[in-house]
Amino acid sequence: MPSPALRNDSYLSPASPVSVGSPSHANDASTENPNGLRIFNPNENAAAGSAIQPVRQSRWTIWSCLTASLIAGTIFATLTGCQWAAGSQNTQGAALYNQGQYTAAMEQFQKAIASDPTDSDGYYNLAATTHRLGNQRQDPNLIRQSEALYNQCLDHDPNHVDCHRGLAVLLVDSGRPDRAFTLLKNWAAQNPALAEPRIELARLYEEHGEPQTALKYLEDAVQQDANNARAWLALARLREASNDPVQALQNYQRALALGGGVLGPNGAMVSERVAALSRQINSTRDAASFNAGGTQMAAPAGFGSSRY
């Protein structure tokens, strides 16, 4: 069964610093493992007053089944004991999840919520794992529980990117795509200056066979945040799929220039696409130039012509 997320990993989740005490994860610093799970390491230390800059990893597949991300936020020396405990429990839960021990992982996430009842990431982690189990077991009760947990996550953090994505997928998979579109459109309307809702809407529209609408939302996203590598990467891939190699190349180059830790292992893929598109464009130009000049043969003069 597909894991709980929309299917295009070119829409990378963000991995930029978050200020101390910020409730929003729209620009969260996080680490993602090869399975697409964003995990938090409470043993990592940042410089005083600065955010940890983790590396994000993501598979590059078109509308692939993205495993739900496990997030636990950035830890600073000033965080309270309950937040430290929740961070450690989230990390332990992520390790268990990676081993396929979903029930044990859920227990750790439940402990994280008990340690810090305001931890939106704990609710998200528990929701995503419950969603995964619900899909595997075809258990509607678990799906309902995960939906409630996603909503609890959003109660604590209305801009939680991965939670919006997970809930949107759940709604689509349970036959309520209109609710998924409404969820993301409301999020965008409430945050007109935020790029992330538009990236998620583009993901959803592309999945539903409306690439032009997806393109519009991605263009809006880069207008809202010209430094969003995730938006540029998604835009590049969509333009390449639409047979617009010149624009795709420019967008890949912009994503690569901005990417850093956001792209993670996808940085190598983006470099490869830049090289491939450059070769394609240069080859096309060379062929056009050659045909325009080097291979044209003079037409023979006809009888009675004044040409010598």
Short mmCIF file of N, CA and C in Angstrom, two decimals, residues 216-303:
data_model
loop_
_atom_site.label_atom_id
_atom_site.label_comp_id
_atom_site.label_asym_id
_atom_site.label_seq_id
_atom_site.Cartn_x
_atom_site.Cartn_y
_atom_site.Cartn_z
N LYS A 216 1.06 27.17 -12.59
CA LYS A 216 0.66 28.49 -12.10
C LYS A 216 0.98 28.63 -10.60
N TYR A 217 0.66 27.59 -9.83
CA TYR A 217 0.93 27.67 -8.39
C TYR A 217 2.43 27.71 -8.10
N LEU A 218 3.22 26.99 -8.88
CA LEU A 218 4.67 27.02 -8.66
C LEU A 218 5.25 28.37 -9.06
N GLU A 219 4.73 28.97 -10.12
CA GLU A 219 5.18 30.31 -10.49
C GLU A 219 4.83 31.31 -9.40
N ASP A 220 3.64 31.15 -8.81
CA ASP A 220 3.27 32.01 -7.68
C ASP A 220 4.20 31.78 -6.50
N ALA A 221 4.57 30.52 -6.28
CA ALA A 221 5.42 30.18 -5.14
C ALA A 221 6.79 30.86 -5.24
N VAL A 222 7.39 30.84 -6.44
CA VAL A 222 8.72 31.46 -6.57
C VAL A 222 8.61 32.98 -6.56
N GLN A 223 7.45 33.51 -6.91
CA GLN A 223 7.26 34.95 -6.76
C GLN A 223 7.16 35.34 -5.29
N GLN A 224 6.51 34.48 -4.50
CA GLN A 224 6.40 34.74 -3.08
C GLN A 224 7.73 34.57 -2.37
N ASP A 225 8.51 33.58 -2.80
CA ASP A 225 9.80 33.30 -2.16
C ASP A 225 10.80 32.89 -3.23
N ALA A 226 11.53 33.86 -3.73
CA ALA A 226 12.48 33.60 -4.82
C ALA A 226 13.67 32.78 -4.37
N ASN A 227 13.81 32.54 -3.08
CA ASN A 227 14.93 31.76 -2.56
C ASN A 227 14.51 30.36 -2.11
N ASN A 228 13.36 29.92 -2.56
CA ASN A 228 12.85 28.62 -2.16
C ASN A 228 13.32 27.56 -3.16
N ALA A 229 14.37 26.83 -2.80
CA ALA A 229 14.96 25.84 -3.71
C ALA A 229 13.96 24.74 -4.04
N ARG A 230 13.11 24.41 -3.09
CA ARG A 230 12.12 23.37 -3.31
C ARG A 230 11.15 23.75 -4.43
N ALA A 231 10.72 25.01 -4.43
CA ALA A 231 9.80 25.47 -5.47
C ALA A 231 10.48 25.49 -6.84
N TRP A 232 11.73 25.97 -6.88
CA TRP A 232 12.45 26.01 -8.16
C TRP A 232 12.68 24.61 -8.71
N LEU A 233 12.97 23.65 -7.84
CA LEU A 233 13.20 22.29 -8.29
C LEU A 233 11.93 21.68 -8.86
N ALA A 234 10.81 21.88 -8.17
CA ALA A 234 9.53 21.36 -8.68
C ALA A 234 9.17 22.03 -10.00
N LEU A 235 9.43 23.32 -10.09
CA LEU A 235 9.14 24.05 -11.32
C LEU A 235 10.01 23.54 -12.47
N ALA A 236 11.27 23.27 -12.18
CA ALA A 236 12.18 22.75 -13.21
C ALA A 236 11.70 21.40 -13.72
N ARG A 237 11.34 20.52 -12.84
CA ARG A 237 10.89 19.20 -13.26
C ARG A 237 9.62 19.26 -14.08
N LEU A 238 8.70 20.15 -13.66
CA LEU A 238 7.44 20.28 -14.39
C LEU A 238 7.68 20.86 -15.78
N ARG A 239 8.59 21.84 -15.88
CA ARG A 239 8.88 22.43 -17.19
C ARG A 239 9.64 21.46 -18.09
N GLU A 240 10.48 20.63 -17.51
CA GLU A 240 11.15 19.62 -18.33
C GLU A 240 10.12 18.63 -18.86
N ALA A 241 9.18 18.21 -18.01
CA ALA A 241 8.14 17.28 -18.45
C ALA A 241 7.25 17.91 -19.51
N SER A 242 7.15 19.24 -19.52
CA SER A 242 6.34 19.96 -20.50
C SER A 242 7.13 20.29 -21.76
N ASN A 243 8.33 19.73 -21.88
CA ASN A 243 9.18 19.94 -23.06
C ASN A 243 9.59 21.40 -23.23
N ASP A 244 10.02 21.99 -22.12
CA ASP A 244 10.54 23.35 -22.13
C ASP A 244 11.95 23.31 -21.53
N PRO A 245 12.93 22.75 -22.28
CA PRO A 245 14.24 22.51 -21.69
C PRO A 245 14.99 23.76 -21.29
N VAL A 246 14.80 24.86 -22.01
CA VAL A 246 15.53 26.08 -21.68
C VAL A 246 15.12 26.61 -20.32
N GLN A 247 13.80 26.74 -20.10
CA GLN A 247 13.32 27.20 -18.81
C GLN A 247 13.65 26.19 -17.72
N ALA A 248 13.52 24.90 -18.04
CA ALA A 248 13.83 23.87 -17.06
C ALA A 248 15.29 23.98 -16.61
N LEU A 249 16.18 24.18 -17.56
CA LEU A 249 17.60 24.32 -17.22
C LEU A 249 17.82 25.49 -16.28
N GLN A 250 17.23 26.63 -16.60
CA GLN A 250 17.39 27.81 -15.76
C GLN A 250 16.86 27.55 -14.35
N ASN A 251 15.72 26.84 -14.27
CA ASN A 251 15.12 26.57 -12.95
C ASN A 251 15.96 25.57 -12.16
N TYR A 252 16.49 24.54 -12.83
CA TYR A 252 17.38 23.61 -12.15
C TYR A 252 18.62 24.33 -11.62
N GLN A 253 19.17 25.22 -12.44
CA GLN A 253 20.36 25.95 -12.03
C GLN A 253 20.07 26.83 -10.82
N ARG A 254 18.87 27.43 -10.81
CA ARG A 254 18.50 28.26 -9.65
C ARG A 254 18.35 27.40 -8.41
N ALA A 255 17.70 26.24 -8.55
CA ALA A 255 17.54 25.34 -7.41
C ALA A 255 18.90 24.89 -6.89
N LEU A 256 19.81 24.59 -7.80
CA LEU A 256 21.14 24.12 -7.40
C LEU A 256 21.90 25.22 -6.68
N ALA A 257 21.77 26.46 -7.17
CA ALA A 257 22.46 27.57 -6.54
C ALA A 257 21.93 27.84 -5.13
N LEU A 258 20.64 27.64 -4.94
CA LEU A 258 20.01 27.92 -3.65
C LEU A 258 20.03 26.72 -2.72
N GLY A 259 20.19 25.51 -3.31
CA GLY A 259 19.87 24.27 -2.62
C GLY A 259 20.58 24.02 -1.32
N GLY A 260 21.88 23.88 -1.35
CA GLY A 260 22.60 23.52 -0.14
C GLY A 260 22.05 22.24 0.46
N GLY A 261 21.79 22.28 1.76
CA GLY A 261 21.29 21.12 2.47
C GLY A 261 19.88 20.73 2.08
N VAL A 262 19.13 21.66 1.46
CA VAL A 262 17.76 21.34 1.07
C VAL A 262 17.71 20.20 0.06
N LEU A 263 18.63 20.22 -0.89
CA LEU A 263 18.61 19.22 -1.95
C LEU A 263 19.17 17.88 -1.49
N GLY A 264 20.11 17.89 -0.53
CA GLY A 264 20.68 16.65 -0.05
C GLY A 264 21.24 15.83 -1.21
N PRO A 265 20.95 14.51 -1.23
CA PRO A 265 21.46 13.68 -2.31
C PRO A 265 20.86 14.04 -3.66
N ASN A 266 19.74 14.75 -3.66
CA ASN A 266 19.17 15.19 -4.93
C ASN A 266 20.05 16.22 -5.62
N GLY A 267 21.00 16.80 -4.88
CA GLY A 267 21.90 17.75 -5.51
C GLY A 267 22.65 17.13 -6.67
N ALA A 268 23.06 15.86 -6.52
CA ALA A 268 23.76 15.17 -7.60
C ALA A 268 22.83 14.98 -8.79
N MET A 269 21.56 14.65 -8.52
CA MET A 269 20.60 14.48 -9.59
C MET A 269 20.37 15.79 -10.33
N VAL A 270 20.26 16.88 -9.57
CA VAL A 270 20.04 18.18 -10.20
C VAL A 270 21.24 18.55 -11.07
N SER A 271 22.43 18.31 -10.57
CA SER A 271 23.64 18.57 -11.38
C SER A 271 23.61 17.75 -12.66
N GLU A 272 23.16 16.51 -12.55
CA GLU A 272 23.08 15.66 -13.74
C GLU A 272 22.07 16.19 -14.74
N ARG A 273 20.91 16.68 -14.25
CA ARG A 273 19.91 17.23 -15.15
C ARG A 273 20.41 18.52 -15.81
N VAL A 274 21.15 19.33 -15.07
CA VAL A 274 21.72 20.55 -15.64
C VAL A 274 22.67 20.19 -16.78
N ALA A 275 23.53 19.19 -16.54
CA ALA A 275 24.48 18.79 -17.58
C ALA A 275 23.75 18.20 -18.78
N ALA A 276 22.75 17.36 -18.53
CA ALA A 276 22.03 16.71 -19.63
C ALA A 276 21.26 17.72 -20.47
N LEU A 277 20.58 18.65 -19.80
CA LEU A 277 19.82 19.66 -20.54
C LEU A 277 20.75 20.60 -21.30
N SER A 278 21.89 20.91 -20.70
CA SER A 278 22.87 21.76 -21.40
C SER A 278 23.34 21.09 -22.68
N ARG A 279 23.62 19.79 -22.58
CA ARG A 279 24.04 19.06 -23.79
C ARG A 279 22.92 19.03 -24.83
N GLN A 280 21.71 18.81 -24.36
CA GLN A 280 20.56 18.75 -25.28
C GLN A 280 20.37 20.08 -26.00
N ILE A 281 20.40 21.17 -25.24
CA ILE A 281 20.18 22.49 -25.82
C ILE A 281 21.31 22.85 -26.79
N ASN A 282 22.55 22.58 -26.37
CA ASN A 282 23.69 22.89 -27.25
C ASN A 282 23.65 22.05 -28.52
N SER A 283 23.27 20.79 -28.39
CA SER A 283 23.19 19.92 -29.56
C SER A 283 22.13 20.42 -30.53
N THR A 284 20.99 20.85 -29.99
CA THR A 284 19.92 21.37 -30.83
C THR A 284 20.36 22.64 -31.55
N ARG A 285 21.04 23.50 -30.82
CA ARG A 285 21.51 24.76 -31.43
C ARG A 285 22.56 24.49 -32.50
N ASP A 286 23.47 23.55 -32.20
CA ASP A 286 24.51 23.23 -33.19
C ASP A 286 23.90 22.65 -34.46
N ALA A 287 22.90 21.79 -34.28
CA ALA A 287 22.25 21.19 -35.44
C ALA A 287 21.53 22.24 -36.27
N ALA A 288 20.87 23.18 -35.57
CA ALA A 288 20.15 24.23 -36.29
C ALA A 288 21.12 25.12 -37.05
N SER A 289 22.25 25.44 -36.40
CA SER A 289 23.25 26.29 -37.06
C SER A 289 23.86 25.57 -38.26
N PHE A 290 24.14 24.28 -38.09
CA PHE A 290 24.75 23.50 -39.17
C PHE A 290 23.81 23.41 -40.37
N ASN A 291 22.53 23.16 -40.10
CA ASN A 291 21.56 23.04 -41.18
C ASN A 291 21.32 24.39 -41.87
N ALA A 292 21.47 25.47 -41.11
CA ALA A 292 21.23 26.79 -41.70
C ALA A 292 22.38 27.23 -42.60
N GLY A 293 23.60 26.70 -42.33
CA GLY A 293 24.73 27.18 -43.12
C GLY A 293 25.55 26.10 -43.75
N GLY A 294 26.03 25.16 -42.96
CA GLY A 294 27.02 24.23 -43.44
C GLY A 294 26.52 23.18 -44.41
N THR A 295 25.23 22.86 -44.39
CA THR A 295 24.76 21.77 -45.24
C THR A 295 23.89 22.24 -46.39
N GLN A 296 23.69 23.56 -46.49
CA GLN A 296 22.87 24.05 -47.61
C GLN A 296 23.68 24.00 -48.91
N MET A 297 23.12 23.43 -49.95
CA MET A 297 23.77 23.36 -51.26
C MET A 297 23.17 24.40 -52.19
N ALA A 298 24.05 25.00 -52.99
CA ALA A 298 23.56 26.02 -53.93
C ALA A 298 22.68 25.36 -54.98
N ALA A 299 21.55 26.00 -55.26
CA ALA A 299 20.65 25.47 -56.29
C ALA A 299 21.25 25.74 -57.67
N PRO A 300 21.22 24.78 -58.56
CA PRO A 300 21.80 25.00 -59.90
C PRO A 300 21.04 26.08 -60.64
N ALA A 301 21.82 26.89 -61.36
CA ALA A 301 21.18 27.97 -62.12
C ALA A 301 20.38 27.38 -63.28
N GLY A 302 19.23 27.93 -63.53
CA GLY A 302 18.40 27.44 -64.63
C GLY A 302 18.84 28.01 -65.96
N PHE A 303 18.34 27.43 -67.04
CA PHE A 303 18.67 27.95 -68.35
C PHE A 303 18.17 29.38 -68.46
#
